[in-house]
Amino acid sequence: MQDLGNWTPSSWRARPALQLPAYADDGALRAAEQRLATLPALIFPGEIAQLRTRLGAVARGEAFLLQGGDCAESFDEVGQDAVESTFRVILQMAVVLTYAAACPVVKLGRIAGQFAKPRSSDSETVDGTTLPSYRGDIVNGSAFSAAARLPDPARLLTAYAHSTTTLNQLRALAQGGFADLHEVHRWTADFVRTSPQGARFAELADRITESLGFMEACGFDAARTPQLHAVEFYTSHEALHLHYEQALTRHDARSGRWYGGSAHMLWLGERTRQLEGAHIEYLRGIDNPVGVKLGPNAAADDVLRLLDRLDPDNQPGRSVLISRMGSDKVAERLPPLLRAVRRAGRTPVWCCDPMHGNTVTASNGYKTRDFERILGEMRGFFSAHAQEGTYAGGLHFEMTGQDVTECRGGAQALSDEGLASRYRSACDPRLNGSQSLELAFQIADVLKAARA
Ligand code: TRP
Ligand code: MN
């Protein structure tokens, strides 16, 4: 078993911690942390072990990881629809990939806890007024007022409550019949049904329904095959708010290990992955699968040292490297990292985030992303792996099941002018339901070719 040295759930506090809010009232922060520490973990150790096993299969090239959801969740989205619509699109994408590439798909949401955002500046100035930056609903409010922007520790408890509600809904959707393969036709949202991707999906759904009918006519007993009726669905978020993460850290008496109880998988962004920083210190001690984002300036040496720190025993399924190079840099920057990691005998899961390296500002001021560049980075990721003899294991993307207009292009040919009609993201631009499905068909073609 991994030797944690002098690690404790609070050992991160002795390290430089970036991107954490400055709370005015220490006592209120401590009270919120103590309250969280008495509440049940959202996730249980057996589930984490199961996800590690699934990601181990990805690391060996036997499965594919699909990780997606909002850039940032919001406390205001409380209805049934927000989670359900995202979930159904992830199911649709998963079924496209599973069918086309005949490859098991690990379904992982950026959901039920994705509330904290790193910011490039501590403050924001509008018309001469300077206020603290919005750091996600777990910290403060996005409205530009002194009251909203004041970091409020009570939000830690709201984040926990909100995550509980979302997770409960996800568990019901995953296990309660909604995800049954016999229901494949019902996952398509109305606005997607009428699109070219909707038609393509309906054809695939027909084939699945036909195959199930054929197998059942041959005597195959679907009722006795639980795999057909449910999916394993896992949660993840950026492990930015360490007070929150520490308060939900639990000891598992059975295995003798510590685990993060806020989500199945946690990752760190480019801004908080300093080797000697607080965030890496926290992550190294928990047993969950952990991810690190790698941008175009990541050096091969840094990546190897991060793996030494986070995954000293090189366990398949423990570490996920998420590259986000930008479509114009992936061909140059990714191969040296793949080569160095392979030569070091390392087998992390390699995952591609084709979103964050491809964010631009449209002529009318909207933050957006081009569908073609997203696709371009995804293709570059697969080529780099083919070139280096490593396995392109997964995709990480920002999407919603709703009919938003935030990313340009795709079969809908969304233009700058079109962005204004339903731009709802409080943070980064997301793919909408039909763009996500379109992306899945494209990935399926690449994955099929790569596996052939
Ligand atoms: N349980 C299997 C899986 O997750 C098959 C399955 C059931 C499935 N419902 C699904 C696959 C929905 C994709 C989408 O792979
Ligand atoms: Mn984002």
XYZ file of C-alpha atoms and ligand atoms in Angstrom:
468
model
C 0.000 0.000 0.000
C 1.049 3.537 -0.754
C 3.066 5.173 2.042
C 1.484 8.542 2.736
C 4.350 9.785 4.943
C 3.136 12.683 7.039
C -0.055 13.210 5.039
C -3.255 14.058 6.891
C -6.528 15.489 5.525
C -5.282 18.900 6.725
C -1.588 18.690 5.786
C -2.334 20.909 2.752
C -2.715 23.833 5.157
C 1.038 24.084 5.651
C 1.497 24.641 1.877
C 0.918 27.682 -0.312
C -2.752 27.477 -1.348
C -3.785 29.400 -4.464
C -7.312 30.297 -5.571
C -8.947 29.993 -2.145
C -11.351 32.755 -1.057
C -10.506 35.216 1.731
C -13.346 34.839 4.249
C -14.000 37.798 6.541
C -15.297 35.639 9.403
C -13.002 32.793 10.460
C -15.486 31.524 13.018
C -18.248 31.158 10.429
C -15.881 29.232 8.140
C -14.907 26.868 10.956
C -18.555 26.318 11.886
C -19.424 25.391 8.288
C -16.452 23.010 8.077
C -17.391 21.349 11.360
C -20.969 20.904 10.232
C -19.843 19.336 6.934
C -17.553 16.991 8.793
C -20.553 15.521 10.675
C -22.585 14.874 7.500
C -22.425 11.644 5.478
C -19.996 11.444 2.582
C -21.754 11.660 -0.782
C -19.732 8.788 -2.193
C -18.729 5.476 -0.656
C -15.379 3.699 -0.842
C -16.675 0.703 -2.796
C -17.831 2.991 -5.605
C -14.438 4.622 -5.770
C -12.740 1.249 -5.988
C -15.132 0.321 -8.798
C -14.338 3.472 -10.761
C -10.620 2.744 -10.324
C -11.195 -0.686 -11.811
C -13.094 0.851 -14.756
C -10.397 3.450 -15.346
C -7.805 0.702 -15.106
C -9.479 -0.828 -18.160
C -9.248 2.546 -19.903
C -5.538 2.780 -19.033
C -5.031 -0.638 -20.673
C -6.865 0.444 -23.818
C -9.911 -1.719 -23.188
C -12.480 1.039 -22.557
C -13.107 4.711 -23.259
C -13.741 7.539 -20.787
C -16.481 10.075 -21.443
C -16.396 12.973 -18.986
C -18.786 15.878 -19.457
C -21.029 18.490 -17.915
C -21.323 22.159 -17.110
C -18.354 24.458 -16.793
C -19.893 25.499 -13.490
C -23.114 24.337 -11.870
C -25.391 26.940 -10.342
C -27.520 26.974 -7.174
C -30.319 28.529 -9.259
C -30.753 25.448 -11.423
C -32.987 23.455 -9.143
C -35.570 21.939 -11.472
C -35.741 18.360 -12.695
C -34.782 19.396 -16.178
C -31.206 20.645 -15.900
C -29.704 17.387 -14.634
C -31.975 15.116 -16.647
C -31.236 16.837 -19.939
C -27.477 16.654 -19.401
C -27.721 13.041 -18.316
C -29.711 11.997 -21.379
C -27.146 13.571 -23.735
C -24.298 11.769 -21.973
C -26.295 8.537 -22.401
C -26.785 9.273 -26.092
C -23.103 9.999 -26.609
C -22.182 6.863 -24.677
C -24.486 4.680 -26.722
C -23.084 6.088 -29.981
C -19.529 5.332 -28.864
C -20.355 1.937 -27.383
C -22.163 0.863 -30.531
C -19.934 2.326 -33.208
C -16.607 1.441 -31.646
C -17.780 -1.666 -29.759
C -15.952 -0.287 -26.798
C -17.202 -0.023 -23.172
C -17.668 3.601 -22.136
C -17.040 4.890 -18.608
C -19.609 7.622 -17.927
C -18.344 10.410 -15.705
C -20.208 13.698 -15.150
C -18.737 17.092 -14.285
C -21.693 17.300 -11.971
C -23.022 17.161 -8.394
C -20.228 19.342 -7.001
C -18.741 21.434 -9.820
C -19.209 24.757 -8.027
C -15.758 26.333 -7.558
C -13.985 28.337 -10.282
C -10.357 29.493 -10.461
C -9.945 33.112 -11.530
C -7.056 34.969 -13.132
C -7.679 38.043 -10.958
C -8.859 38.410 -7.338
C -11.019 41.380 -8.228
C -13.115 42.781 -11.054
C -13.683 46.462 -11.879
C -16.834 47.687 -13.649
C -17.482 51.419 -14.223
C -14.971 52.401 -11.555
C -16.281 49.979 -8.892
C -13.944 47.183 -7.776
C -15.359 44.026 -6.169
C -14.035 40.515 -5.447
C -14.194 38.197 -8.488
C -16.973 35.632 -8.731
C -15.415 32.283 -7.676
C -18.367 29.980 -8.239
C -21.580 29.471 -6.255
C -19.758 27.595 -3.488
C -17.950 30.872 -2.652
C -20.054 33.910 -3.637
C -22.746 35.159 -6.014
C -22.183 36.149 -9.636
C -24.235 39.397 -9.478
C -22.023 42.484 -9.492
C -22.852 43.851 -6.030
C -20.825 44.061 -2.842
C -23.312 41.837 -1.013
C -23.309 39.090 -3.666
C -19.539 39.052 -4.071
C -18.743 38.703 -0.372
C -17.453 35.125 0.169
C -19.999 33.412 2.424
C -19.069 30.178 4.288
C -22.747 29.191 4.504
C -22.483 28.482 0.765
C -20.341 25.427 1.577
C -23.407 23.825 3.135
C -25.638 24.863 0.241
C -23.134 23.261 -2.154
C -23.313 20.035 -0.158
C -27.132 20.100 -0.136
C -27.280 20.885 -3.843
C -24.835 18.084 -4.636
C -26.912 15.650 -2.588
C -30.065 16.529 -4.537
C -28.303 16.198 -7.881
C -26.624 12.945 -6.934
C -29.901 11.485 -5.742
C -31.478 12.342 -9.082
C -28.517 10.876 -10.977
C -28.619 7.636 -9.015
C -32.353 7.354 -9.752
C -31.836 8.087 -13.458
C -28.936 5.646 -13.756
C -30.535 2.775 -11.851
C -34.293 3.318 -11.959
C -35.167 2.437 -15.555
C -34.522 5.696 -17.433
C -31.159 4.422 -18.710
C -32.552 1.054 -19.814
C -31.395 0.279 -23.359
C -35.011 -0.496 -24.264
C -35.672 3.235 -23.691
C -33.027 4.394 -26.160
C -35.561 6.258 -28.336
C -36.741 8.368 -25.422
C -33.451 10.052 -24.616
C -33.622 12.455 -27.562
C -34.766 15.964 -26.635
C -37.397 17.527 -28.903
C -35.052 20.135 -30.373
C -32.523 17.433 -31.237
C -35.100 15.090 -32.777
C -35.598 17.408 -35.752
C -31.852 17.918 -36.401
C -29.666 15.772 -38.729
C -27.970 14.275 -35.650
C -31.386 13.444 -34.255
C -32.208 11.507 -37.415
C -28.857 9.712 -37.338
C -29.419 8.796 -33.694
C -32.941 7.509 -34.422
C -31.460 5.098 -36.997
C -28.956 3.785 -34.496
C -31.669 3.484 -31.841
C -33.758 1.454 -34.317
C -30.877 -0.938 -34.859
C -30.394 -1.380 -31.113
C -34.105 -1.988 -30.544
C -34.127 -4.490 -33.410
C -31.066 -6.319 -32.083
C -32.601 -6.557 -28.623
C -35.817 -7.903 -30.135
C -33.865 -10.445 -32.170
C -31.847 -11.641 -29.182
C -34.988 -11.900 -27.049
C -36.761 -13.868 -29.794
C -33.796 -16.244 -29.763
C -34.387 -16.888 -26.082
C -32.029 -14.366 -24.506
C -33.691 -13.272 -21.241
C -33.337 -9.484 -21.019
C -35.116 -9.434 -17.675
C -32.239 -11.417 -16.201
C -29.548 -9.175 -17.601
C -29.142 -6.192 -15.252
C -26.499 -4.577 -17.523
C -29.232 -3.741 -20.032
C -31.375 -1.877 -17.546
C -28.932 0.441 -15.788
C -25.650 2.288 -16.161
C -22.827 3.036 -13.771
C -22.638 6.800 -13.622
C -19.830 8.549 -11.745
C -19.337 12.142 -10.600
C -16.335 14.472 -10.690
C -15.378 18.095 -10.128
C -12.337 20.312 -9.827
C -10.876 19.938 -6.319
C -10.375 23.650 -5.862
C -12.038 24.470 -2.556
C -9.825 22.568 -0.126
C -11.782 23.536 3.011
C -14.795 21.800 1.466
C -12.805 18.789 0.263
C -11.080 18.305 3.621
C -14.369 18.508 5.524
C -15.765 15.664 3.376
C -12.657 13.481 3.602
C -13.362 10.180 5.351
C -11.344 7.255 6.652
C -12.325 3.807 5.429
C -11.781 1.359 8.249
C -11.943 -1.635 5.906
C -9.103 -0.616 3.621
C -7.345 1.675 6.093
C -7.265 4.418 3.431
C -8.594 7.941 3.176
C -10.949 8.983 0.473
C -12.532 12.192 -0.756
C -16.258 11.931 -0.085
C -17.433 14.779 -2.335
C -17.170 12.997 -5.729
C -15.860 9.785 -7.270
C -13.069 11.527 -9.158
C -11.354 14.872 -8.505
C -9.090 16.867 -10.748
C -6.834 19.922 -10.602
C -6.546 22.677 -13.153
C -3.392 24.237 -14.542
C -3.452 27.009 -11.936
C -3.307 24.831 -8.831
C -1.086 21.900 -9.787
C 2.209 23.188 -8.335
C 4.176 20.164 -7.097
C 4.726 21.637 -3.615
C 1.385 23.437 -3.443
C -1.589 22.746 -1.188
C -3.795 21.160 -3.864
C -1.345 18.441 -4.896
C -0.637 17.770 -1.216
C -4.352 17.158 -0.572
C -4.894 15.003 -3.644
C -1.930 12.713 -3.084
C -3.420 11.301 0.129
C -6.909 10.327 -0.999
C -7.701 7.065 -2.702
C -9.986 8.425 -5.463
C -8.928 8.534 -9.084
C -7.298 11.949 -9.564
C -6.803 14.060 -12.663
C -4.485 16.883 -13.652
C -5.002 19.272 -16.566
C -2.004 19.834 -18.828
C -1.792 22.931 -21.007
C 0.601 23.768 -23.870
C 3.326 24.913 -21.457
C 3.434 21.709 -19.412
C 6.977 20.315 -19.394
C 7.563 16.558 -19.607
C 9.616 16.672 -16.393
C 6.802 18.330 -14.474
C 4.376 15.698 -15.667
C 6.669 12.880 -14.501
C 7.134 14.502 -11.101
C 3.382 14.959 -10.739
C 2.878 11.255 -11.461
C 5.581 10.358 -8.905
C 3.750 12.407 -6.314
C 0.170 11.382 -7.090
C 0.648 7.832 -8.290
C 3.944 6.528 -6.856
C 2.937 2.877 -7.315
C 1.820 3.368 -10.917
C -1.609 1.852 -10.367
C -3.783 1.686 -13.476
C -6.917 3.754 -12.898
C -5.402 6.061 -10.290
C -4.206 8.958 -12.459
C -5.832 10.738 -15.377
C -3.860 13.249 -17.447
C -6.203 15.688 -19.181
C -4.510 17.549 -22.013
C -5.911 20.903 -23.182
C -3.425 22.189 -25.685
C -5.511 24.131 -28.203
C -6.218 22.846 -31.719
C -3.220 24.736 -33.136
C -0.720 23.376 -30.563
C -1.751 19.792 -29.902
C 0.326 18.278 -32.725
C 3.483 19.952 -31.442
C 3.032 19.897 -27.643
C 1.348 16.598 -26.864
C 3.701 13.992 -28.442
C 6.745 14.874 -26.276
C 4.623 14.396 -23.144
C 3.237 11.066 -24.371
C 6.762 9.871 -25.190
C 8.223 10.871 -21.812
C 5.376 9.240 -19.899
C 5.608 6.045 -21.953
C 9.394 5.844 -21.562
C 9.020 6.233 -17.797
C 6.880 3.079 -17.851
C 3.835 5.016 -16.735
C 0.273 4.069 -17.662
C -2.068 6.925 -16.764
C -5.381 7.415 -18.507
C -4.877 10.036 -21.231
C -7.921 12.196 -21.730
C -8.470 15.139 -24.093
C -10.190 18.354 -23.063
C -10.766 20.030 -26.460
C -12.657 22.927 -24.851
C -10.358 25.041 -22.696
C -7.527 25.573 -25.170
C -9.993 26.801 -27.781
C -11.894 29.646 -26.146
C -12.165 32.892 -28.134
C -14.141 36.134 -27.964
C -16.702 36.682 -30.740
C -16.999 40.023 -32.536
C -19.990 40.893 -30.355
C -18.144 40.174 -27.101
C -19.428 36.649 -26.338
C -16.924 34.118 -25.038
C -17.291 31.230 -27.479
C -15.653 28.130 -29.013
C -15.704 26.902 -32.593
C -17.043 23.435 -33.202
C -14.374 22.903 -35.879
C -11.528 23.716 -33.492
C -12.961 21.424 -30.820
C -13.091 18.667 -33.410
C -9.589 19.610 -34.579
C -8.054 19.211 -31.136
C -9.866 15.915 -30.647
C -8.456 14.600 -33.960
C -4.977 15.916 -33.097
C -5.165 14.068 -29.785
C -5.925 10.758 -31.525
C -3.146 11.304 -34.110
C -0.589 12.122 -31.426
C -1.392 8.870 -29.637
C -1.276 6.869 -32.854
C 2.136 8.391 -33.575
C 3.542 7.615 -30.097
C 1.956 4.195 -29.675
C -0.066 5.239 -26.623
C -3.814 4.950 -26.022
C -6.152 7.892 -26.508
C -8.357 7.035 -23.553
C -11.055 9.635 -23.266
C -12.680 12.975 -23.733
C -13.526 15.727 -21.279
C -15.960 18.356 -22.475
C -18.293 21.130 -21.364
C -21.853 20.515 -22.490
C -25.470 20.772 -21.517
C -28.534 18.951 -22.768
C -30.332 22.260 -23.187
C -30.845 24.138 -26.431
C -28.287 26.880 -25.735
C -26.343 28.909 -28.299
C -22.866 29.242 -26.829
C -20.447 27.491 -29.226
C -20.193 28.449 -32.920
C -20.506 26.096 -35.860
C -21.654 22.498 -36.031
C -24.384 21.276 -38.365
C -26.610 24.066 -37.028
C -23.935 26.502 -38.307
C -24.346 28.785 -35.322
C -22.929 32.240 -36.087
C -21.785 35.203 -33.965
C -25.245 36.744 -34.259
C -26.866 33.447 -33.267
C -24.932 33.357 -29.958
C -27.102 36.088 -28.459
C -30.386 34.195 -28.671
C -29.883 31.614 -25.883
C -26.480 32.268 -24.292
C -27.044 31.085 -20.708
C -23.646 30.020 -19.360
C -22.427 31.981 -16.334
C -18.966 30.749 -17.198
C -17.504 29.017 -20.281
C -19.485 28.279 -23.482
C -20.930 24.759 -23.653
C -21.886 22.460 -26.502
C -25.659 22.098 -26.725
C -27.510 18.798 -27.055
C -27.234 18.467 -30.825
C -23.617 19.686 -31.013
C -22.694 17.108 -28.332
C -24.344 14.352 -30.308
C -22.658 15.500 -33.497
C -19.310 15.406 -31.697
C -20.060 11.871 -30.478
C -20.665 10.651 -34.059
C -17.370 12.202 -35.139
C -15.452 10.671 -32.227
C -17.096 7.327 -32.902
C -15.680 7.373 -36.453
C -12.184 8.226 -35.213
C -12.330 5.718 -32.360
C -13.546 2.979 -34.670
C -10.670 3.654 -37.078
C -8.144 3.847 -34.218
C -9.296 0.518 -32.776
C -9.390 -1.258 -36.145
N -24.949 -1.042 -18.836
C -24.313 -1.020 -20.141
C -23.342 0.184 -20.250
O -23.412 1.067 -19.432
C -25.336 -0.968 -21.290
C -26.234 0.219 -21.250
C -27.462 0.316 -20.652
C -25.956 1.482 -21.855
N -27.971 1.565 -20.820
C -27.086 2.314 -21.562
C -24.877 2.001 -22.613
C -27.096 3.634 -21.956
C -24.934 3.332 -23.025
C -26.031 4.129 -22.706
O -22.546 0.192 -21.167
Mn -14.638 25.811 -18.080
